[in-house]
PDB file of C-alpha atoms and ligand atoms in Angstrom:
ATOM      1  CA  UNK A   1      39.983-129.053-118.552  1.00  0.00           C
ATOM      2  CA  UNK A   2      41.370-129.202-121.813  1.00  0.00           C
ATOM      3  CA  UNK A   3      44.707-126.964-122.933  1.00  0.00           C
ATOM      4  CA  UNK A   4      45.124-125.765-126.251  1.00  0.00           C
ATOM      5  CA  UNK A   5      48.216-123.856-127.452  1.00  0.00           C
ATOM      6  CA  UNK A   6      47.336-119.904-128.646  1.00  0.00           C
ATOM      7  CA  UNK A   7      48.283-121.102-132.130  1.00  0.00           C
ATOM      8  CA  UNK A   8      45.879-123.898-132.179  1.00  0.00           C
ATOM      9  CA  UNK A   9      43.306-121.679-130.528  1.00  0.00           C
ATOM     10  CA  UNK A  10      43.660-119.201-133.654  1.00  0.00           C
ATOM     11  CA  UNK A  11      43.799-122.217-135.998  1.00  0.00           C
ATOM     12  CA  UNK A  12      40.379-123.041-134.961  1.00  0.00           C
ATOM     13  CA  UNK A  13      38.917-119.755-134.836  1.00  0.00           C
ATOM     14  CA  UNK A  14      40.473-118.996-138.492  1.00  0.00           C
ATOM     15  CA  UNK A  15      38.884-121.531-139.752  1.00  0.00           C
ATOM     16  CA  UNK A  16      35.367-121.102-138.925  1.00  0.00           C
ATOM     17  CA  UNK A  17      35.847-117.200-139.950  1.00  0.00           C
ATOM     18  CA  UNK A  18      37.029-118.936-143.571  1.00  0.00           C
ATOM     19  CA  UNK A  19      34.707-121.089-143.747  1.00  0.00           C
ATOM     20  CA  UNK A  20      31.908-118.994-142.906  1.00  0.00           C
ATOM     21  CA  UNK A  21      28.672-119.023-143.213  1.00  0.00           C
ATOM     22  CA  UNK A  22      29.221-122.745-143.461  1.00  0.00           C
ATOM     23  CA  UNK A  23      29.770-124.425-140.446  1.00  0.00           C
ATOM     24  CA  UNK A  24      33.645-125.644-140.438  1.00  0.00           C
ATOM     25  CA  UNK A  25      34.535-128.460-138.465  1.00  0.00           C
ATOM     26  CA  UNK A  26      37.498-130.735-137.724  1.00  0.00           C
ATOM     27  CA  UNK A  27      39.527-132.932-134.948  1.00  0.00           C
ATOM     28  CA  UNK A  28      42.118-132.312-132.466  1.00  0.00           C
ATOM     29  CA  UNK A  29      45.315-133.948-132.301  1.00  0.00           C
ATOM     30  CA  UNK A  30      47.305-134.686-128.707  1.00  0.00           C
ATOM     31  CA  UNK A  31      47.442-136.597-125.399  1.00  0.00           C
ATOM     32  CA  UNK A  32      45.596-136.479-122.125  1.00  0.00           C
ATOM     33  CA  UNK A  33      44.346-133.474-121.870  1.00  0.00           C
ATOM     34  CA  UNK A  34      46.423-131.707-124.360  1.00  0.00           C
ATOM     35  CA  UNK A  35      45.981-130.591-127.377  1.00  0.00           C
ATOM     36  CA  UNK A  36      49.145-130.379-130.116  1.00  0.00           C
ATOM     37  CA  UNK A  37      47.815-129.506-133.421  1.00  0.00           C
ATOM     38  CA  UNK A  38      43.822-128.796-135.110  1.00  0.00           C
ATOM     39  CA  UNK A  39      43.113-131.133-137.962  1.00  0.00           C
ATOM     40  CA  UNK A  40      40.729-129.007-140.333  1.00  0.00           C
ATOM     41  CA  UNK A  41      38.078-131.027-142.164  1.00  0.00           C
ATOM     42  CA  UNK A  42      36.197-131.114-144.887  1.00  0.00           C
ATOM     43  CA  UNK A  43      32.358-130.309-144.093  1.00  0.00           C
ATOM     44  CA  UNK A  44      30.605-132.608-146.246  1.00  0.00           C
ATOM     45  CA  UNK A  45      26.960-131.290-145.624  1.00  0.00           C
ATOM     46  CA  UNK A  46      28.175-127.806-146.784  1.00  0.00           C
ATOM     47  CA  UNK A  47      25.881-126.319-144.307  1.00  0.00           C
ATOM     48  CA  UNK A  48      25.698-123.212-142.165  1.00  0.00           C
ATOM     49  CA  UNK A  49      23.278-125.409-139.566  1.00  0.00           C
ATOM     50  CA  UNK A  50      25.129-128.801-139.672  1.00  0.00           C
ATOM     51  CA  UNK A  51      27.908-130.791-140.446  1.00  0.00           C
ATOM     52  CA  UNK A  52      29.529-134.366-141.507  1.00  0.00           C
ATOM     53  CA  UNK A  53      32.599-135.860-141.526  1.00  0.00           C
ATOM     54  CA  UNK A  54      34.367-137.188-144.986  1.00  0.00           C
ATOM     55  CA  UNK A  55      35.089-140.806-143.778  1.00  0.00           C
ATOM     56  CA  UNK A  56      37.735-141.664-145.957  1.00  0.00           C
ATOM     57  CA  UNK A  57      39.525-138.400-144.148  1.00  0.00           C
ATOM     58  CA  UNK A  58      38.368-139.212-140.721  1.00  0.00           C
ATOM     59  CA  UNK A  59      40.422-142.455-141.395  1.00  0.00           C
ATOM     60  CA  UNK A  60      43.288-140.945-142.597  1.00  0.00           C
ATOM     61  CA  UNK A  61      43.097-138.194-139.271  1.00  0.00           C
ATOM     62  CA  UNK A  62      42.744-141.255-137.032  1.00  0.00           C
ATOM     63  CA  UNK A  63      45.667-143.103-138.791  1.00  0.00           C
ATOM     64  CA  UNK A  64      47.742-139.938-138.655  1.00  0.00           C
ATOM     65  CA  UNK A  65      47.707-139.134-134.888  1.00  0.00           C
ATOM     66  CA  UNK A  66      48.229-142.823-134.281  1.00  0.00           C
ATOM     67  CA  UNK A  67      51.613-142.886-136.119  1.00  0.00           C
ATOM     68  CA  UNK A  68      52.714-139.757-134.363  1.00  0.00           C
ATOM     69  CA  UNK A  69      51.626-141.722-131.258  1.00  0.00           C
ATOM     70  CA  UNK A  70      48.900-139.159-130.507  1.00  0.00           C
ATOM     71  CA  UNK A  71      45.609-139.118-130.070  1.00  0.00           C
ATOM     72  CA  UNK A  72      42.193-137.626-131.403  1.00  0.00           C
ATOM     73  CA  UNK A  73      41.302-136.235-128.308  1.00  0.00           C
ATOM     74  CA  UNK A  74      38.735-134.186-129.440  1.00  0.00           C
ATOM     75  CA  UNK A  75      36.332-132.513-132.060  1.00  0.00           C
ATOM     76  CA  UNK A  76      35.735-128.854-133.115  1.00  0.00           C
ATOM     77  CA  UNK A  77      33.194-126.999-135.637  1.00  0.00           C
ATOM     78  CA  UNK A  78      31.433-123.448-135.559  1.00  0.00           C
ATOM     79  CA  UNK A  79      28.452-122.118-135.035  1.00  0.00           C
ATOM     80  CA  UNK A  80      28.165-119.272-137.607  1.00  0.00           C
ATOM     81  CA  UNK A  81      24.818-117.907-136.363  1.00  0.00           C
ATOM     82  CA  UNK A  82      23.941-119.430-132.817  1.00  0.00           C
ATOM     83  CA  UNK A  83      25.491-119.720-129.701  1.00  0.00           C
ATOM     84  CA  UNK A  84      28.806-121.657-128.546  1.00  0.00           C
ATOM     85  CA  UNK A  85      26.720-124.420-126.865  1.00  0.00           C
ATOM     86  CA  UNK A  86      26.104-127.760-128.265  1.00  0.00           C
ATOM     87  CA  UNK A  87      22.492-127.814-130.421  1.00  0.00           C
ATOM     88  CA  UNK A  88      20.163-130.799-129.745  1.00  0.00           C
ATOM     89  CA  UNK A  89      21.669-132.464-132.643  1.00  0.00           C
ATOM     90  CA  UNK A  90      25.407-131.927-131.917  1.00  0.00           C
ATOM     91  CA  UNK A  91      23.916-133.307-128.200  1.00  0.00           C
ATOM     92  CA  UNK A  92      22.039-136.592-130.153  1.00  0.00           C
ATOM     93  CA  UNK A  93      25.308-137.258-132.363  1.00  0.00           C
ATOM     94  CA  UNK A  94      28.026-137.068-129.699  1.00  0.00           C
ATOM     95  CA  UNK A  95      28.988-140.527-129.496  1.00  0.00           C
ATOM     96  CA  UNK A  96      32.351-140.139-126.906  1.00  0.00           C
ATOM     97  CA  UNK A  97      32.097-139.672-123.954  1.00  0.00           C
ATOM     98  CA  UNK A  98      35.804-139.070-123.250  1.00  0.00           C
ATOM     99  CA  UNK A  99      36.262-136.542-126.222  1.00  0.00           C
ATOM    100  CA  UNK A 100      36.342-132.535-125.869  1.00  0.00           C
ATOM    101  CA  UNK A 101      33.392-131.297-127.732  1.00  0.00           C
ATOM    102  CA  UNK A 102      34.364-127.841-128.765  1.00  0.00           C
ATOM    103  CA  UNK A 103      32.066-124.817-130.777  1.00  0.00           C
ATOM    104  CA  UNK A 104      33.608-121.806-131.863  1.00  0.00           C
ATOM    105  CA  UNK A 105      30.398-119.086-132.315  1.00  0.00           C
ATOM    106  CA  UNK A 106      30.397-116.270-134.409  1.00  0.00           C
ATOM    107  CA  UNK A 107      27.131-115.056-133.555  1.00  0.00           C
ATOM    108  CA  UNK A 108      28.695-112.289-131.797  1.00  0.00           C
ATOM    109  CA  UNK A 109      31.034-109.632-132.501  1.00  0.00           C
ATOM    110  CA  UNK A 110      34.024-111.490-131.453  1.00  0.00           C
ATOM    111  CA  UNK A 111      34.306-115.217-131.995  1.00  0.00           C
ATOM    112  CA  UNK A 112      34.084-117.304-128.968  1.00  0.00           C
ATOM    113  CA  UNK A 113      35.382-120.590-128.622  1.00  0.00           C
ATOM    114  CA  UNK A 114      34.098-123.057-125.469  1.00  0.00           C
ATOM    115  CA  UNK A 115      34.255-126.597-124.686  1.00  0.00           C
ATOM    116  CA  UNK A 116      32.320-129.793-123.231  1.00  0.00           C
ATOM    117  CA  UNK A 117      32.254-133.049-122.488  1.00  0.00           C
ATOM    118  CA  UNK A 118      28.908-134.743-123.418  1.00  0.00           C
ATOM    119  CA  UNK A 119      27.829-137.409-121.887  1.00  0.00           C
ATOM    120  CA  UNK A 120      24.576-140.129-122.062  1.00  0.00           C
ATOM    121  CA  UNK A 121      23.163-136.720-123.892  1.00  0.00           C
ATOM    122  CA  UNK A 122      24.033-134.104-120.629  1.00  0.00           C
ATOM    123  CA  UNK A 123      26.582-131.755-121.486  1.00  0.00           C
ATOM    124  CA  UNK A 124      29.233-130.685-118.893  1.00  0.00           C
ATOM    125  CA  UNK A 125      31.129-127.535-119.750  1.00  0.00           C
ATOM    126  CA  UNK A 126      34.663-127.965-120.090  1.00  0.00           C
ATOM    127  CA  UNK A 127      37.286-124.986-118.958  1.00  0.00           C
ATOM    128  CA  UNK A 128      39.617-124.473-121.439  1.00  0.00           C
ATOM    129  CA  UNK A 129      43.360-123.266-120.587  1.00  0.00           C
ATOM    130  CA  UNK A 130      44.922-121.648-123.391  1.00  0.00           C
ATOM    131  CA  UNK A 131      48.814-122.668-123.338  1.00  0.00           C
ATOM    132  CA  UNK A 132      52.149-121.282-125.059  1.00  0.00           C
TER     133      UNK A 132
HETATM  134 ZN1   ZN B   1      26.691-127.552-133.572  1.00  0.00          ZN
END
């Protein structure tokens, strides 16, 4: 279970809706199994089918969160044309086990967001609770 306040929830899905058809992508800030705030991200590959980190910013997001005493707990991007389900590459480069995975689709009308835990390459779905 992962919580997510509304605001971060619509963070996330305005960002893939801006950033489409490129695939947007970033990390999420917070403790446990909370989320506080949506880091967005540069996507380096510029792609509607894939996506890369910048490393110099996913050192400055890590560095961040630490100050505040926070945690990246885990990672988002969008789907523009396929499903909200992780793609045998997002499966193959999913290096955390103890991270949220999360895919906002926009295959259909309205944008759906979903999350999972991946682990040694089998994906769990994860409920998500959305929170004030
Ligand atoms: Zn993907």
């Amino acid at each position: 279970m992962i919580k997510i306040p509304q605001s971060v929830y619509d963070d996330i899905v305005a960002h893939a809706l801006e950033q489409n058809p490129i695939e947007a992508c970033g990390y999420l800030a917070g403790l446990n199994d909370e989320v506080t705030y949506a880091i967005r991200m540069k996507n380096t590959d510029n792609s509607p089918e894939h996506f890369s980190f910048d490393p110099q910013e996913q050192f400055d997001a890590f560095k961040k969160t630490q100050n505040e005493g926070l945690r990246l707990i885990g990672m988002y991007h969008s789907h523009p044309l396929t499903p909200a389900r992780p793609s045998v590459e997002d499966i193959k480069l999913a290096y955390d086990p103890n991270i949220s995975y999360l895919i906002v689709s926009l295959a259909e009308a309205l944008p759906e967001l979903k999350s999972f835990k991946i682990k040694d390459k089998t994906v769990f779905k994860e409920e998500i609770e959305v929170i004030l």
